């Protein structure tokens, strides 16, 4: 299995530009999560989907952030317009385990976003 | 709300020493899951171990072992005979089924293993 795939791995953009991060979950997993990692706030959940439906977006910072999951094999996280404080590593994770396995999540390599 | 606390921010050891990482969690749910993840300098997050709230049996997997104690809400993790490749940031995390199994992470403990 290829694992969770994220693209791009690195993104440098100027303030005000639109940024789109992409994620392909592990085949067969029905949960998909977007996390953000910063020095100040650590690892925090932004949003998660179950069977392509957004379930909890309470972690999305503000209206500039949006996420979609048009099908079971693809999700996007969009920031428009981007700001320097959005600079972080964004992780996508997927999960599809059983109760006994605790629905463990497998993470992609992350996208390091720098907004100048 | 769930909370995970890793009181140790950084631990430095010499190769072959054992390292124990502390984790204390808070939740009102009776069914929950605890995890340890490793983040090496390359940046990816690697799943290491999982423990379910309904199973307090402690286990050993290779050089890793864990001590889960519900009475003290602790889930400590030990690396035996540490190696330089163990140098990384280790995160303890908690999830509950009722909240969609989203992970709540602790702040992480940086482990530095010196040769």
Tab-separated table of N, CA and C in Angstrom, chain B residues 6-13 17-23 36 63-68 74-82 90 109-111 113:
chain	number	residue	atom	x	y	z
B	6	UNK	N	2.207	15.977	28.320
B	6	UNK	CA	3.534	15.371	28.358
B	6	UNK	C	4.441	16.371	29.070
B	7	UNK	N	4.718	16.101	30.314
B	7	UNK	CA	5.420	17.079	31.141
B	7	UNK	C	6.881	17.254	30.726
B	8	UNK	N	7.475	16.215	30.174
B	8	UNK	CA	8.885	16.277	29.771
B	8	UNK	C	8.968	16.903	28.382
B	9	UNK	N	9.710	18.000	28.265
B	9	UNK	CA	9.850	18.614	26.952
B	9	UNK	C	11.038	18.031	26.205
B	10	UNK	N	12.077	17.666	26.936
B	10	UNK	CA	13.260	17.117	26.282
B	10	UNK	C	13.994	16.165	27.218
B	11	UNK	N	14.458	15.061	26.647
B	11	UNK	CA	15.246	14.077	27.408
B	11	UNK	C	16.493	13.770	26.608
B	12	UNK	N	17.618	13.781	27.275
B	12	UNK	CA	18.881	13.456	26.624
B	12	UNK	C	19.498	12.242	27.311
B	13	UNK	N	19.852	11.235	26.538
B	13	UNK	CA	20.456	10.022	27.095
B	13	UNK	C	21.641	9.608	26.241
B	17	UNK	N	21.079	3.417	26.993
B	17	UNK	CA	20.292	3.690	28.192
B	17	UNK	C	18.809	3.521	27.860
B	18	UNK	N	18.011	3.230	28.875
B	18	UNK	CA	16.572	3.160	28.700
B	18	UNK	C	15.981	4.567	28.838
B	19	UNK	N	14.888	4.793	28.110
B	19	UNK	CA	14.212	6.097	28.146
B	19	UNK	C	12.731	5.873	28.425
B	20	UNK	N	12.196	6.546	29.407
B	20	UNK	CA	10.770	6.445	29.699
B	20	UNK	C	10.111	7.800	29.510
B	21	UNK	N	9.066	7.815	28.692
B	21	UNK	CA	8.336	9.037	28.394
B	21	UNK	C	7.000	9.010	29.137
B	22	UNK	N	6.699	10.093	29.796
B	22	UNK	CA	5.476	10.166	30.584
B	22	UNK	C	4.331	10.790	29.791
B	23	UNK	N	3.134	10.293	30.042
B	23	UNK	CA	1.937	10.836	29.402
B	23	UNK	C	0.772	10.722	30.375
B	36	UNK	N	1.001	6.261	20.787
B	36	UNK	CA	2.274	6.952	20.730
B	36	UNK	C	2.695	7.047	19.270
B	63	UNK	N	11.904	-3.289	21.299
B	63	UNK	CA	12.528	-2.429	22.318
B	63	UNK	C	11.525	-1.478	22.953
B	64	UNK	N	10.280	-1.528	22.497
B	64	UNK	CA	9.242	-0.643	23.035
B	64	UNK	C	8.402	-1.389	24.073
B	65	UNK	N	8.035	-0.690	25.115
B	65	UNK	CA	7.073	-1.226	26.073
B	65	UNK	C	6.244	-0.073	26.597
B	66	UNK	N	5.076	-0.388	27.143
B	66	UNK	CA	4.229	0.666	27.651
B	66	UNK	C	3.526	0.217	28.907
B	67	UNK	N	3.224	1.215	29.727
B	67	UNK	CA	2.591	1.000	31.022
B	67	UNK	C	1.326	1.843	31.077
B	68	UNK	N	0.186	1.186	30.956
B	68	UNK	CA	-1.101	1.864	30.946
B	68	UNK	C	-1.758	1.672	32.303
B	74	UNK	N	-2.511	7.401	33.220
B	74	UNK	CA	-1.180	7.538	32.641
B	74	UNK	C	-0.931	6.452	31.594
B	75	UNK	N	-0.130	6.817	30.630
B	75	UNK	CA	0.198	5.901	29.530
B	75	UNK	C	1.651	6.148	29.177
B	76	UNK	N	2.536	5.578	29.962
B	76	UNK	CA	3.959	5.820	29.789
B	76	UNK	C	4.583	4.853	28.793
B	77	UNK	N	5.631	5.315	28.146
B	77	UNK	CA	6.256	4.599	27.034
B	77	UNK	C	7.750	4.491	27.298
B	78	UNK	N	8.299	3.301	27.114
B	78	UNK	CA	9.722	3.090	27.382
B	78	UNK	C	10.423	2.531	26.160
B	79	UNK	N	11.558	3.110	25.866
B	79	UNK	CA	12.448	2.581	24.845
B	79	UNK	C	13.622	1.938	25.584
B	80	UNK	N	13.811	0.665	25.367
B	80	UNK	CA	14.899	-0.064	26.028
B	80	UNK	C	16.142	-0.047	25.146
B	81	UNK	N	17.282	0.105	25.783
B	81	UNK	CA	18.555	0.099	25.048
B	81	UNK	C	18.496	1.067	23.869
B	82	UNK	N	18.356	2.332	24.161
B	82	UNK	CA	18.145	3.344	23.133
B	82	UNK	C	19.283	3.349	22.102
B	90	UNK	N	8.476	12.515	20.364
B	90	UNK	CA	7.468	11.485	20.589
B	90	UNK	C	6.202	12.140	21.121
B	109	UNK	N	7.588	15.115	23.419
B	109	UNK	CA	8.848	15.052	24.172
B	109	UNK	C	9.961	14.792	23.186
B	110	UNK	N	10.936	15.665	23.180
B	110	UNK	CA	12.080	15.485	22.281
B	110	UNK	C	13.097	14.583	22.969
B	111	UNK	N	13.459	13.513	22.290
B	111	UNK	CA	14.453	12.568	22.814
B	111	UNK	C	15.723	12.683	21.984
B	113	UNK	N	19.353	10.951	21.653
B	113	UNK	CA	20.212	9.839	22.042
B	113	UNK	C	21.614	10.111	21.506
